[in-house]
Each structure stands twice: as C-alpha cells, then as structure tokens.
mmCIF file of C-alpha atoms in Angstrom:
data_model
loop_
_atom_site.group_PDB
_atom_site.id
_atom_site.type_symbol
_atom_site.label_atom_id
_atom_site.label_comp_id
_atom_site.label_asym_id
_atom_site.label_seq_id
_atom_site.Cartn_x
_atom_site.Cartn_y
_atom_site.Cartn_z
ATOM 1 C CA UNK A 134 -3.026 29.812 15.360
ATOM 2 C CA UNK A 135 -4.806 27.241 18.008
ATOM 3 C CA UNK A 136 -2.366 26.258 20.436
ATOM 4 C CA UNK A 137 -2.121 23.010 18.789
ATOM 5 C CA UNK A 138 0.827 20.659 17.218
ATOM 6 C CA UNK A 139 -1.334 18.660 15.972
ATOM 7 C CA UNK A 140 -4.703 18.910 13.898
ATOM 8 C CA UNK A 141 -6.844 15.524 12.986
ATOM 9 C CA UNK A 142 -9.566 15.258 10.953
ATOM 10 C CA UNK A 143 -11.826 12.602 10.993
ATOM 11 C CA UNK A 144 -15.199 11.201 9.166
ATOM 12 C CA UNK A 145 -16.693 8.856 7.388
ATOM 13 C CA UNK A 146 -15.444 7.908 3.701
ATOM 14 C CA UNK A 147 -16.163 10.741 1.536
ATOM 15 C CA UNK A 148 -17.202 13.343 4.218
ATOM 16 C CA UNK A 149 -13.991 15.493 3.003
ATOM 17 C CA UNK A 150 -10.656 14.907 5.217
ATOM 18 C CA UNK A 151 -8.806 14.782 2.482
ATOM 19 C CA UNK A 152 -9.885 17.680 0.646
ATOM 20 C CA UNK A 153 -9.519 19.755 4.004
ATOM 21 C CA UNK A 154 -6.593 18.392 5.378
ATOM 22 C CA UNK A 155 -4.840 19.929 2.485
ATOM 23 C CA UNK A 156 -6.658 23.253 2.401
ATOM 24 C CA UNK A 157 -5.751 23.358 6.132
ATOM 25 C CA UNK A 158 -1.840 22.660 5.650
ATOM 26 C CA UNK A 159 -1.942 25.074 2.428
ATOM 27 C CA UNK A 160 -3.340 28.130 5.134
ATOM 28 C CA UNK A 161 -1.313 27.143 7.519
ATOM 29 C CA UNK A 162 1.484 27.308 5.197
ATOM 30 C CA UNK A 163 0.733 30.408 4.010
ATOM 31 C CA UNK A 164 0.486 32.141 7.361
ATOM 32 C CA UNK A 165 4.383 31.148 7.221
ATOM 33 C CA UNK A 166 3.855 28.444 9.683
ATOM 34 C CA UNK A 167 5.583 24.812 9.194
ATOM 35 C CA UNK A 168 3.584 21.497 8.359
ATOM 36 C CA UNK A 169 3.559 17.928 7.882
ATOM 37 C CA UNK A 170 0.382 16.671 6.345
ATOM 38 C CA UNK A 171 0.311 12.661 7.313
ATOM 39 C CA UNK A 172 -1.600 11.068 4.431
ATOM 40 C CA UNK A 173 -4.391 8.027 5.143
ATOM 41 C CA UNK A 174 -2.155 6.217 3.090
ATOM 42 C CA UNK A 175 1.035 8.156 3.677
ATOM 43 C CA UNK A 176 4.499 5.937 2.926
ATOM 44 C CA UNK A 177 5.932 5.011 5.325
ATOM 45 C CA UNK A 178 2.855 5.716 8.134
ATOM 46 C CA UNK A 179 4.031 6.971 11.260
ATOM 47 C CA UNK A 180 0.920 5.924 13.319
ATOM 48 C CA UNK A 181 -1.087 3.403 11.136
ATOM 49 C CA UNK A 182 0.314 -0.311 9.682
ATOM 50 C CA UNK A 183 -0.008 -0.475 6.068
ATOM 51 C CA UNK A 184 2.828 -2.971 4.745
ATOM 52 C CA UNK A 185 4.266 -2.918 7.690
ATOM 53 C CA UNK A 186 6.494 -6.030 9.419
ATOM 54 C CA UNK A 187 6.131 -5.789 12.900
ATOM 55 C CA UNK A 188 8.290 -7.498 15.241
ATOM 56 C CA UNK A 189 9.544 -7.871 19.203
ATOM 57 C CA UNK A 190 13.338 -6.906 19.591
ATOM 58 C CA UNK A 191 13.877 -10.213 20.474
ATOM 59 C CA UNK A 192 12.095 -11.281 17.340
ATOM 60 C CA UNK A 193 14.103 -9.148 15.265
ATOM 61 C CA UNK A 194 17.633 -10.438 16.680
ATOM 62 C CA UNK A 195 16.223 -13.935 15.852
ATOM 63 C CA UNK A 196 15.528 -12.889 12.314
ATOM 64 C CA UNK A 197 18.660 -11.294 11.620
ATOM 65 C CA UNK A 198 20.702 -14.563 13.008
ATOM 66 C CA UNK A 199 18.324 -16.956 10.920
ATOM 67 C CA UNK A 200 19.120 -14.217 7.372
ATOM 68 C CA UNK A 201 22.662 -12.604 8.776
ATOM 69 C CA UNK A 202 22.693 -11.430 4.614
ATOM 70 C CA UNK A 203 20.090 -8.833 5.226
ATOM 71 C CA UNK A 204 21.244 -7.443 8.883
ATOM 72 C CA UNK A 205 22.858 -4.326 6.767
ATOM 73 C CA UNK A 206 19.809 -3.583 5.000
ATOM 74 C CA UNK A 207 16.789 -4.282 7.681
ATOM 75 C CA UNK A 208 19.291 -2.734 10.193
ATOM 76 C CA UNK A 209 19.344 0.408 7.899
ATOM 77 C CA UNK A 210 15.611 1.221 7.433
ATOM 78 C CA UNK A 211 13.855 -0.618 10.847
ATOM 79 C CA UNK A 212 12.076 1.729 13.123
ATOM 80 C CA UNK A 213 13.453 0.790 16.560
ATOM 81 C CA UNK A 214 10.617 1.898 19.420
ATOM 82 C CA UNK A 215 10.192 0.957 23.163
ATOM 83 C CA UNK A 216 10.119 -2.777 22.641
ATOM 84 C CA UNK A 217 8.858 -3.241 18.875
ATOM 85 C CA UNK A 218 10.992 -2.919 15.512
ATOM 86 C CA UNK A 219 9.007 -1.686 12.629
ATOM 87 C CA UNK A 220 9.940 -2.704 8.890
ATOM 88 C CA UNK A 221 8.202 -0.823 5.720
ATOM 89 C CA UNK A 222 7.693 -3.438 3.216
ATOM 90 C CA UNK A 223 7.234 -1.033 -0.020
ATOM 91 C CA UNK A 224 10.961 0.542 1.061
ATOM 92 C CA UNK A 225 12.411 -2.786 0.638
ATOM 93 C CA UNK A 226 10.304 -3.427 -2.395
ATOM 94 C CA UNK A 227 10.950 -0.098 -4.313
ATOM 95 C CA UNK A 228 14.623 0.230 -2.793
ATOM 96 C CA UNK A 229 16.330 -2.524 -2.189
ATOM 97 C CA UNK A 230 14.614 -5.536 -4.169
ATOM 98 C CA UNK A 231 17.920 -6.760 -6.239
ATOM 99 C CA UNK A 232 19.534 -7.192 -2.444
ATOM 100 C CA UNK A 233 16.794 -8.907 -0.699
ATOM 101 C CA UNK A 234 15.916 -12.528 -1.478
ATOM 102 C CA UNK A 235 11.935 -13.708 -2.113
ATOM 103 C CA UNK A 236 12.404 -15.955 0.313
ATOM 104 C CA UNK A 237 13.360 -13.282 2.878
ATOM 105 C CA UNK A 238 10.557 -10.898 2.116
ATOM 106 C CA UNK A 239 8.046 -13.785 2.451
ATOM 107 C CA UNK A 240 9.737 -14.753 5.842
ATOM 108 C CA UNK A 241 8.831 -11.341 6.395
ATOM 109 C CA UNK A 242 5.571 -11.056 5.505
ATOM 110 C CA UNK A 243 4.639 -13.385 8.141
ATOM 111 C CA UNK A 244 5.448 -10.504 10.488
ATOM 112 C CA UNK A 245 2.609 -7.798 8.542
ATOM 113 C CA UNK A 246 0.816 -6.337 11.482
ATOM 114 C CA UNK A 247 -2.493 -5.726 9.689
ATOM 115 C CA UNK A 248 -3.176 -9.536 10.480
ATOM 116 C CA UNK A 249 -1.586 -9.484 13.977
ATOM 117 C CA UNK A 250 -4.334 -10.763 16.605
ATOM 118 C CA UNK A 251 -6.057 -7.224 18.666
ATOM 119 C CA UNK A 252 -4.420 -7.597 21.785
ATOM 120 C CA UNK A 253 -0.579 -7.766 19.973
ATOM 121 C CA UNK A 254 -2.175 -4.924 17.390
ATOM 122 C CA UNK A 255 -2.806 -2.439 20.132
ATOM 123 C CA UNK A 256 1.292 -3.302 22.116
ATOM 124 C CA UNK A 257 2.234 -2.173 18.835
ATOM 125 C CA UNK A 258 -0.091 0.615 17.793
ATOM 126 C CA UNK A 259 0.566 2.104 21.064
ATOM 127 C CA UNK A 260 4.106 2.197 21.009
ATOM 128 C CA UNK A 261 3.939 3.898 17.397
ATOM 129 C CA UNK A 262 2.069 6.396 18.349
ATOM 130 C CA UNK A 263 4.499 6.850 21.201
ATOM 131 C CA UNK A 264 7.171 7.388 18.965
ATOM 132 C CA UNK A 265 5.577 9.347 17.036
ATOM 133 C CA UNK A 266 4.510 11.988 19.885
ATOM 134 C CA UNK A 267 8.020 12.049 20.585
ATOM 135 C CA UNK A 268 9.538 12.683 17.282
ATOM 136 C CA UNK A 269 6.807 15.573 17.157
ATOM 137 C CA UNK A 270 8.029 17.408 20.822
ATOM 138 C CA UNK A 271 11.534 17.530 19.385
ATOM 139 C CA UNK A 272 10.138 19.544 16.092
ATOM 140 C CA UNK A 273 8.530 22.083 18.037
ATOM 141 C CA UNK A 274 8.026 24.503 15.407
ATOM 142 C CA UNK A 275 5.907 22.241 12.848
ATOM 143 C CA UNK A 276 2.101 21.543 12.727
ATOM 144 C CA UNK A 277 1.176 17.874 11.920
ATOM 145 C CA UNK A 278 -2.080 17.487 9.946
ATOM 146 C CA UNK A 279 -2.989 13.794 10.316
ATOM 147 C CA UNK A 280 -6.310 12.244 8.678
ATOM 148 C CA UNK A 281 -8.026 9.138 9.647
ATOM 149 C CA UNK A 282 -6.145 7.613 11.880
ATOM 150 C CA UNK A 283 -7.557 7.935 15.529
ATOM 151 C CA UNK A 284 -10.907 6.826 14.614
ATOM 152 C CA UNK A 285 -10.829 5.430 10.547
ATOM 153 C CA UNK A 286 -8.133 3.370 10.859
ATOM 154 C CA UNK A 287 -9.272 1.915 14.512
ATOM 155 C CA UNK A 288 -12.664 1.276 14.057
ATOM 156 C CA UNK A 289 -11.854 -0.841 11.229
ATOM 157 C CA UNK A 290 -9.383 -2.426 13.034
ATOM 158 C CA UNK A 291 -11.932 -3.435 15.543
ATOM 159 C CA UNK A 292 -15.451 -3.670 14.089
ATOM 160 C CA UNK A 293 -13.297 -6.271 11.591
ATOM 161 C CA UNK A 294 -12.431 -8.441 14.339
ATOM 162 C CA UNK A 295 -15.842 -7.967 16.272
ATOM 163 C CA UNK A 296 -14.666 -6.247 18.987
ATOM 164 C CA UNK A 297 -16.715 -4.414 21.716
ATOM 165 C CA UNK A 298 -16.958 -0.643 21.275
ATOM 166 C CA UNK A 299 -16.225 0.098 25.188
ATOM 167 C CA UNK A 300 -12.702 -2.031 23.940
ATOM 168 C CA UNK A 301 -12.322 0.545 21.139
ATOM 169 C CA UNK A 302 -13.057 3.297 22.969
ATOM 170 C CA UNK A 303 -10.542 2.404 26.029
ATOM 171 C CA UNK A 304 -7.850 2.216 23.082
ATOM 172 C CA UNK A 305 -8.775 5.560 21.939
ATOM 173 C CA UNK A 306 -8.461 6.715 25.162
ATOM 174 C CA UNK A 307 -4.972 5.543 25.356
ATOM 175 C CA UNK A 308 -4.106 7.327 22.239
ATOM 176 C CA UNK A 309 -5.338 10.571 23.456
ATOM 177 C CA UNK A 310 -2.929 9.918 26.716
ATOM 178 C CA UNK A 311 -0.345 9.113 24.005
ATOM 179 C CA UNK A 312 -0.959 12.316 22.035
ATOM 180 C CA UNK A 313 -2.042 14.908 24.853
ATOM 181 C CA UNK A 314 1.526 16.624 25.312
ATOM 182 C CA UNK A 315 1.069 18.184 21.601
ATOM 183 C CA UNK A 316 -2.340 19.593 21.978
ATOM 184 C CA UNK A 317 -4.260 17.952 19.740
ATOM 185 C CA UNK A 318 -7.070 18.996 18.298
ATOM 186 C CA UNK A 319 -10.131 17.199 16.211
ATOM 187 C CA UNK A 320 -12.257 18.520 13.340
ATOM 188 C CA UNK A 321 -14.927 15.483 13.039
ATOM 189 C CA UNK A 322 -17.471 15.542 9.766
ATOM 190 C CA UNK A 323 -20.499 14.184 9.479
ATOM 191 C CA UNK A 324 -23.410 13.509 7.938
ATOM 192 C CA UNK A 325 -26.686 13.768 10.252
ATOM 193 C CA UNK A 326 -28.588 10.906 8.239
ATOM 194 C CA UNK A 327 -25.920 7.934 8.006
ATOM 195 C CA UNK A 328 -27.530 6.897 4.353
ATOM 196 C CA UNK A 329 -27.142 9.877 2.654
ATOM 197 C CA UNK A 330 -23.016 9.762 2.941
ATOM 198 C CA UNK A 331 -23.567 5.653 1.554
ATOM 199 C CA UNK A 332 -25.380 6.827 -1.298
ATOM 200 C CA UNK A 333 -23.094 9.973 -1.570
ATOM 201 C CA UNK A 334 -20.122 7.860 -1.458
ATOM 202 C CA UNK A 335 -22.064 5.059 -4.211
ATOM 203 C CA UNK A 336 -22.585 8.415 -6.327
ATOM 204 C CA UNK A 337 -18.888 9.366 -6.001
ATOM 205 C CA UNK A 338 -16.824 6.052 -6.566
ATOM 206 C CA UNK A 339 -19.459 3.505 -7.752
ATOM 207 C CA UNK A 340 -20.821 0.854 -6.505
ATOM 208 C CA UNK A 341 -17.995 -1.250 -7.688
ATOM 209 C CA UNK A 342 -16.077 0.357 -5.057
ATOM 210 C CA UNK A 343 -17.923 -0.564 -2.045
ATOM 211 C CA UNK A 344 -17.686 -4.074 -4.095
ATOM 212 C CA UNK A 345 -14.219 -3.902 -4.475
ATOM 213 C CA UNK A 346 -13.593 -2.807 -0.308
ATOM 214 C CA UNK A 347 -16.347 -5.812 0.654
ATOM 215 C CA UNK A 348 -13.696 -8.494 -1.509
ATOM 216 C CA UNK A 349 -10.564 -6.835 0.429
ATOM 217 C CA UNK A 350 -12.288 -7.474 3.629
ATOM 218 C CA UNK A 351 -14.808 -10.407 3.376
ATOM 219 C CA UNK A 352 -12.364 -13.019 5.056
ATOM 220 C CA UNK A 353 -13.093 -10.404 8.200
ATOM 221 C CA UNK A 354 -14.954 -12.379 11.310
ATOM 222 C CA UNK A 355 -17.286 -8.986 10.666
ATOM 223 C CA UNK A 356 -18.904 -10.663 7.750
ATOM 224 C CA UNK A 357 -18.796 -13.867 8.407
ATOM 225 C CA UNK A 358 -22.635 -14.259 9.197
ATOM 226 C CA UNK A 359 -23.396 -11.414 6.404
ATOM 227 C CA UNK A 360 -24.574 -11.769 2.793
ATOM 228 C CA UNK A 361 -21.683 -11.046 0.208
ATOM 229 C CA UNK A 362 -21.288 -7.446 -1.536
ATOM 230 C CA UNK A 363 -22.035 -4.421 -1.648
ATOM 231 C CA UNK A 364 -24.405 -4.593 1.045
ATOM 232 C CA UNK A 365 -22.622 -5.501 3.674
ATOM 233 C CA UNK A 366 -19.536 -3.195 3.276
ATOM 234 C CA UNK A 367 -23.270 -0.694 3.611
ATOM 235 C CA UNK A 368 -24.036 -2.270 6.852
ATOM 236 C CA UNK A 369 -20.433 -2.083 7.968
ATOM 237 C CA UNK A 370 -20.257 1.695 7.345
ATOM 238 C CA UNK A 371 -23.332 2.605 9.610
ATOM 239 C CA UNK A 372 -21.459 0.258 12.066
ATOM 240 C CA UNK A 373 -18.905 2.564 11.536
ATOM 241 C CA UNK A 374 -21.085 5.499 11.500
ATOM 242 C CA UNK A 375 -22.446 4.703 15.146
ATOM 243 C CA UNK A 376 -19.088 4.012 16.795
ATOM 244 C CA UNK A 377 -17.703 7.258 15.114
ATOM 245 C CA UNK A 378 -20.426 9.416 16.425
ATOM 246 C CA UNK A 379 -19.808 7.556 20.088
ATOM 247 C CA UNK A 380 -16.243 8.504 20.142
ATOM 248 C CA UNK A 381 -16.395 12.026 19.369
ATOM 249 C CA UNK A 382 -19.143 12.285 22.137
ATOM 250 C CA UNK A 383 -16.736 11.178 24.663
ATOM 251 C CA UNK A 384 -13.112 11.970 23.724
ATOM 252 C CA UNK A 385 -11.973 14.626 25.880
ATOM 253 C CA UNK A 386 -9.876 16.917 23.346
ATOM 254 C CA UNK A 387 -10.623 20.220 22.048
ATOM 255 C CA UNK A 388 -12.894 19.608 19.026
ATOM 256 C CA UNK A 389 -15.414 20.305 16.629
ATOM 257 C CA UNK A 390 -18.030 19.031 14.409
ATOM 258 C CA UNK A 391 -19.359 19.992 11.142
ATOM 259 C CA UNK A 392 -22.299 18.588 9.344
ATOM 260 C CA UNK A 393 -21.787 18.679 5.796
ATOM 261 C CA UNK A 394 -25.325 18.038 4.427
ATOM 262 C CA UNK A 395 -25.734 21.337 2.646
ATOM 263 C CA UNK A 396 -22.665 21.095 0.763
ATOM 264 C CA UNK A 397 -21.709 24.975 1.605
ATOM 265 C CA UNK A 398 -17.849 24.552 1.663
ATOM 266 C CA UNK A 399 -16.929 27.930 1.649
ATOM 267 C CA UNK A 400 -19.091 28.579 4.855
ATOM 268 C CA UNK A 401 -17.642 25.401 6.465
ATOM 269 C CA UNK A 402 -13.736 26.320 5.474
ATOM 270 C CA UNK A 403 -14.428 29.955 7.353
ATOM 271 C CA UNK A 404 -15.633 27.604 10.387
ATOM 272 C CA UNK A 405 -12.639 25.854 10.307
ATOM 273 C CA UNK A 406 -10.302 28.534 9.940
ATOM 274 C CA UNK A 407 -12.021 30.497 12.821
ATOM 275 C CA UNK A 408 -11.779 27.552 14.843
ATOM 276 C CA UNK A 409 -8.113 27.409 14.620
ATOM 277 C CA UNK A 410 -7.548 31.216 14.924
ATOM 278 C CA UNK A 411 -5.596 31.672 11.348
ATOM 279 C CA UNK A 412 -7.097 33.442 8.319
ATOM 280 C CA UNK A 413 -7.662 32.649 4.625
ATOM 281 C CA UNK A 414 -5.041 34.170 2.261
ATOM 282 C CA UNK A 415 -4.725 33.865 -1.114
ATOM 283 C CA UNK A 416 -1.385 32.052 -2.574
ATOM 284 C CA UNK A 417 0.512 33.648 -5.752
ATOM 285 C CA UNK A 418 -0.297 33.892 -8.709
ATOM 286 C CA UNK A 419 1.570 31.060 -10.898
ATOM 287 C CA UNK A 420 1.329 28.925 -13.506
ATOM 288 C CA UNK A 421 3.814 25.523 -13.959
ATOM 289 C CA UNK A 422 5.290 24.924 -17.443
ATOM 290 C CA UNK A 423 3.027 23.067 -19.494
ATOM 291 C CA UNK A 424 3.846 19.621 -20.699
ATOM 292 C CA UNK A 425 4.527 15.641 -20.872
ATOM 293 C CA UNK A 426 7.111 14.988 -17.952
ATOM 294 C CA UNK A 427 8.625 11.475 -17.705
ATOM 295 C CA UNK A 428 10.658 9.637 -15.111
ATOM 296 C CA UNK A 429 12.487 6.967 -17.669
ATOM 297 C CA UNK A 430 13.633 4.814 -14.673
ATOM 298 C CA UNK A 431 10.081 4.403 -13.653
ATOM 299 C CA UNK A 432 8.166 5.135 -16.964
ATOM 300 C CA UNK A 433 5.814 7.385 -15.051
ATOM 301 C CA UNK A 434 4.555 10.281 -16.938
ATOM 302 C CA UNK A 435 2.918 13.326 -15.718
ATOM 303 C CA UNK A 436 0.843 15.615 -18.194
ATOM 304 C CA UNK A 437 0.722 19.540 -17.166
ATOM 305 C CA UNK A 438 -2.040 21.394 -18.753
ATOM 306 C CA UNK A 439 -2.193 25.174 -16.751
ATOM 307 C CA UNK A 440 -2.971 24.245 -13.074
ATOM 308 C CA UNK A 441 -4.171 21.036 -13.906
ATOM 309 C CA UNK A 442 -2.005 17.463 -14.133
ATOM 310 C CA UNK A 443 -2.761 14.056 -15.191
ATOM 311 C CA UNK A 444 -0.460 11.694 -12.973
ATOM 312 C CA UNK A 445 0.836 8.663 -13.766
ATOM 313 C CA UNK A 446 -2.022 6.723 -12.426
ATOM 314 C CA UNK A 447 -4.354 8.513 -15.264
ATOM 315 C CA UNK A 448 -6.601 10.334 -12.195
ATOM 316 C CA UNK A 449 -6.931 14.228 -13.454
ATOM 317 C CA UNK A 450 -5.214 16.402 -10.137
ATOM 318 C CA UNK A 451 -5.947 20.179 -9.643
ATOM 319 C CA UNK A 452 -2.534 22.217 -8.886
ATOM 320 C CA UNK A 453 -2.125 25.069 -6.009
ATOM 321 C CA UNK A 454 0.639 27.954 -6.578
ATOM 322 C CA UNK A 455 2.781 27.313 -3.560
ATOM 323 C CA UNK A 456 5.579 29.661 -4.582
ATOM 324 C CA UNK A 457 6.382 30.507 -8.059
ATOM 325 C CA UNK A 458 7.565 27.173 -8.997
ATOM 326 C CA UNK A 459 6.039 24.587 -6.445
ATOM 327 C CA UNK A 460 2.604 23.549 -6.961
ATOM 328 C CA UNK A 461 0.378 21.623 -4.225
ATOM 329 C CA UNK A 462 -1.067 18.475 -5.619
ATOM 330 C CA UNK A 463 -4.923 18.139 -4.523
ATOM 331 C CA UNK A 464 -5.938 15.533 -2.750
ATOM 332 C CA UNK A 465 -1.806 14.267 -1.915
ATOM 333 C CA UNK A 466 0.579 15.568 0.307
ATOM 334 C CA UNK A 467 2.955 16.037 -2.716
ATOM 335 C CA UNK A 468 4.272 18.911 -3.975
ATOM 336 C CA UNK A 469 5.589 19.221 -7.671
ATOM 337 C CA UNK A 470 8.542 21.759 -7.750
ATOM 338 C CA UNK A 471 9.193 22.594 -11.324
ATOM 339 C CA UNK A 472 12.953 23.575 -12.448
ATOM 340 C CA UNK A 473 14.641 23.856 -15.595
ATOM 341 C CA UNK A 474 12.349 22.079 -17.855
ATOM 342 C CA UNK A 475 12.060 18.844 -15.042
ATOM 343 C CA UNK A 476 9.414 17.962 -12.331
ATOM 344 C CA UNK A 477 11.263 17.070 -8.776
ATOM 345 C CA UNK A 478 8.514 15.437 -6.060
ATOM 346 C CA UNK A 479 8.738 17.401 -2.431
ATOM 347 C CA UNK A 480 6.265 17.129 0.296
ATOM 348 C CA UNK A 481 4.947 13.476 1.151
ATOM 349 C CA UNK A 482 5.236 10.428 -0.706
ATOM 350 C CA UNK A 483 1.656 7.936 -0.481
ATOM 351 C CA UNK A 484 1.454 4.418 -1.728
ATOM 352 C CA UNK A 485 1.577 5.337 -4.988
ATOM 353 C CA UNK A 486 4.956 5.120 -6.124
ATOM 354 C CA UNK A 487 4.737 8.442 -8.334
ATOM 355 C CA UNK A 488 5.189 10.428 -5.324
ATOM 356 C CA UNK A 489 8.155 9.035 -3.886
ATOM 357 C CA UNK A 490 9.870 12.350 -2.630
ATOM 358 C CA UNK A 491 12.925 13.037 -4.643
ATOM 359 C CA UNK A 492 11.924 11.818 -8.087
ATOM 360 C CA UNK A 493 12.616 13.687 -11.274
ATOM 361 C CA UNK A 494 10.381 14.100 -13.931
ATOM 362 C CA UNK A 495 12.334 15.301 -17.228
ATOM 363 C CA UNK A 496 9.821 17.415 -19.739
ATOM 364 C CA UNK A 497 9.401 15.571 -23.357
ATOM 365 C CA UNK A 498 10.576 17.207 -26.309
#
C-alpha cells in the first residue's frame, strides 16, 4: 500500500467518487488493512458542516448559562476543538428530541455554520480539519477514504459567496498544511469536455435535479444576476469545473488524474489500484438471507432479494460479500451484518437515518 493515511477523491458530480471510494475501502479491506470511508454526506462530518451549530467557547458558555436545562445534553455530544465547539443537529434531533425544547434547537440553529459569513467559515473549517488530522495520527493503523471534501465542498462554499479563486486556493493550501502529516494522497476525475459530465449528470438524475440543487441554492449571491433554473446550476458547474481543474494543477500532494470519457472502469480501477501499490482480490463467496427486514421503532424496512436490497428510502442497492454474513452497501459506507434472522447496521451512518450504526432490522414472518 501507498504510504498514505489518507486517500481523497475528488470530481465533479457524477464523475464516480462515490462508486470508487467504496471499491477502494472494499480492496483495501481485503488486503487486511483497516478503513474509514468518510461519506459526502457522512453523519456526523468530521471535516465538512452539514447541520452543524458552530460556536466560540465563549459562545458556548453563554449558551449554556442562557438554557442551564440542556448543559448535560450539549455538554455530552459537542465537539470541543482549539477555540470552536461543534454541535450535530440530526444527533439531537434523532437522539435526544423529547429532552430538548423547540425553542432551544431554534436558538441553535442560529449558530448553523453553512450560513456563517467566509472569513468565520474558514476559523472554523480550519480548526476541524485540525482535529480531525489529529484524531487520525493517534489511529495509526487505519486508512481514511474521504470524498469531496477538499475541493466539492469548498468550491461551493466559495463560488456561492463570489469569492476569488486565488482566496480559495490559499484555503486549500491551508488544508493541505493541515493534512500533510498523514500523507495524503488525491485521485481527481474528470471529464476533458466540461459539457459532456452536465449532460451525463442531466442523463443520470434528471433535469429536475439540477432544478431541485438551483432552488436549494438560488438565495446564493452566485445567482443573484443569473436567470432562474436549471441553467444556471449548468453555468455554476463549469464554474466549478474551471476552479477544480486549477486546484489540482497546483496542489502540491501526491496525485493523480483520470479522465473518464471512455467509460472503461475496469481499466481505470487497475490504474487506481496500481497507483496505490495494493492488488484486486476477490471477496467470498456469500449470499445474505433473503427477505422483508423491519426496524418497528423506526418503521424502516429493508427488502433482501440475493445480493441486492431495497432500503428504506425505496432506491434499489447492490450488496458486496464482506465476510460470510456482512455485506457492503454500494454507494454508502454501511455495512449490513446479518444474524439470526435480523439486520444490525455497522460501518458509517449518512444523513439518511436508515443507516444509523447500531440499528436492528428484525426479518418479517
């Protein structure tokens, strides 16, 4: 294996990090080695903000005297960094919503640090990754896979609020201070002509996603002088597209690049895998038990049918033999173990609440 803790993978929407991360954590795992895929979307993020209440310690101290009720609970699942306490929303939500009063959690959504101005933004992105790098020296043994998140998540961040790309590109540059004791390494794919991943991407979710991302986003200053739709999230992604390409060029980091036009996967994968010095194996041969699993508390129901599931969300999942009973989910971090007749979630949990790590699925008679 590269001599590398940590393996990104970056790209524009639909140029496959997702679909390599995990083919990368499921060969790294079967070389025996230890990993932590981090999720776009992973809950809670270590490095990116999504529901995320961001505060100052002195901040914090001022909350917990104005609600003294909820000093147990915030107290019990804050991330305390350098200078900056970290609160995930969902936890609170999913967790501990009979103990925490409406008007508490909106006092604290006045804290979410996706609307935080740039200059605050990048005190506190800076320290996460900071902890983060930390955390990852004292676990030595273990691999972190992490998608999107030194260039996806930061050139939104910036292109929304019009910044300047040498500004994004300093930040970056930070980041790669930040992360340099682990090694890091980037795998960065591309498309050479910027319009043929839009109209891959239209031909893959629909243009009533792009519509759908454009309505998220349109209060953004980026749009503000742009007509509405479809188009504009278009124009936004070969903003995007240019940027990307820029910071590749000039992040110093061990790195490659793969263009993806002619689709040849297999070819691509072997690129990969020579590039980080480990080799394909196959994983067992298994099947999981078919059937209807339920969680009752939850009323989530996954479908089994051979190494296929439906989840609860109604999106149709392929299924990895990990061992004889565990079964890599594609596209997640989550890992279905399956014992007597009942589902329990391992791996990583996302913001869907399906995966939250620990929950049992029993099988329907």
């Amino acid at each position: 294996m590269i001599d590398s803790q940590l393996i990104m993978l970056e790209g524009m929407p639909s140029t496959g990090k997702t679909t390599n991360s995990r083919f990368i954590q499921i060969q790294l795992e079967r070389s025996s080695m230890k990993t932590e895929w981090i999720h776009e979307v992973a809950m809670p993020h270590p490095v990116l903000f999504f529901d995320e209440a961001g505060m100052t310690y002195e901040e914090y101290d001022k909350f917990i005297k104005t609600y003294p009720q909820t000093a147990d609970i915030l107290n019990s699942i804050a991330v305390f960094r350098k200078s900056t306490v970290g609160i995930h929303l969902p936890e609170l939500q999913w967790n501990c919503g009979d103990k925490i009063d409406s008007k508490v959690y909106q006092a604290l959504l006045e804290y979410d640090v996706w609307n935080f101005p740039i200059d605050v933004y990048k005190k506190f992105a800076l320290e996460k990754w900071e902890y983060f790098t930390r955390k990852a020296l004292e676990n030595r043994d273990k691999v972190y896979i992490i998608d999107s998140a030194v260039f996806q998540f930061q050139i939104f961040t910036f292109l929304f609020k019009n910044r300047p790309y040498q500004e994004l590109q300093s930040f970056i540059e930070q980041i790669g201070d930040i992360i340099r004791p682990l090694n890091p390494c980037l795998l960065y794919f591309y498309r050479e002509n910027t319009e043929a991943t839009i109209d891959y991407l239209v031909k893959d979710r629909g243009i009533s996603y792009l519509e759908y991302v454009w309505n998220r986003d349109k209060d953004q200053p980026y749009y503000a002088d742009k007509p509405p739709g479809a188009e504009s999230f278009k124009q936004f992604l070969r903003d995007y597209a240019d940027m990307a390409n820029l910071l590749f060029a000039s992040l110093q980091i061990n790195k490659i690049s793969f263009e993806i036009s002619n689709g040849n996967w297999e070819s691509l994968e072997d690129e990969m895998l020579s590039f980080l010095d480990i080799h394909r194996l196959p994983g067992p041969k298994a099947f999981p038990q078919n059937g209807v699993y339920k969680n009752e508390e939850a009323g989530f129901v996954i479908n089994v049918d051979g190494l296929t599931i439906t989840d609860p969300t109604g999106k149709i999942r392929a299924l990895f033999p990990k061992t004889d009973n565990e079964f890599y989910v594609d596209w997640l971090p989550t890992i279905l173990r399956f014992e007597e007749n009942r589902i329990i979630i391992s791996g990583s949990q996302i913001c869907e609440r399906w995966t939250a790590m620990g929950m049992i699925y029993k099988k329907m008679n």
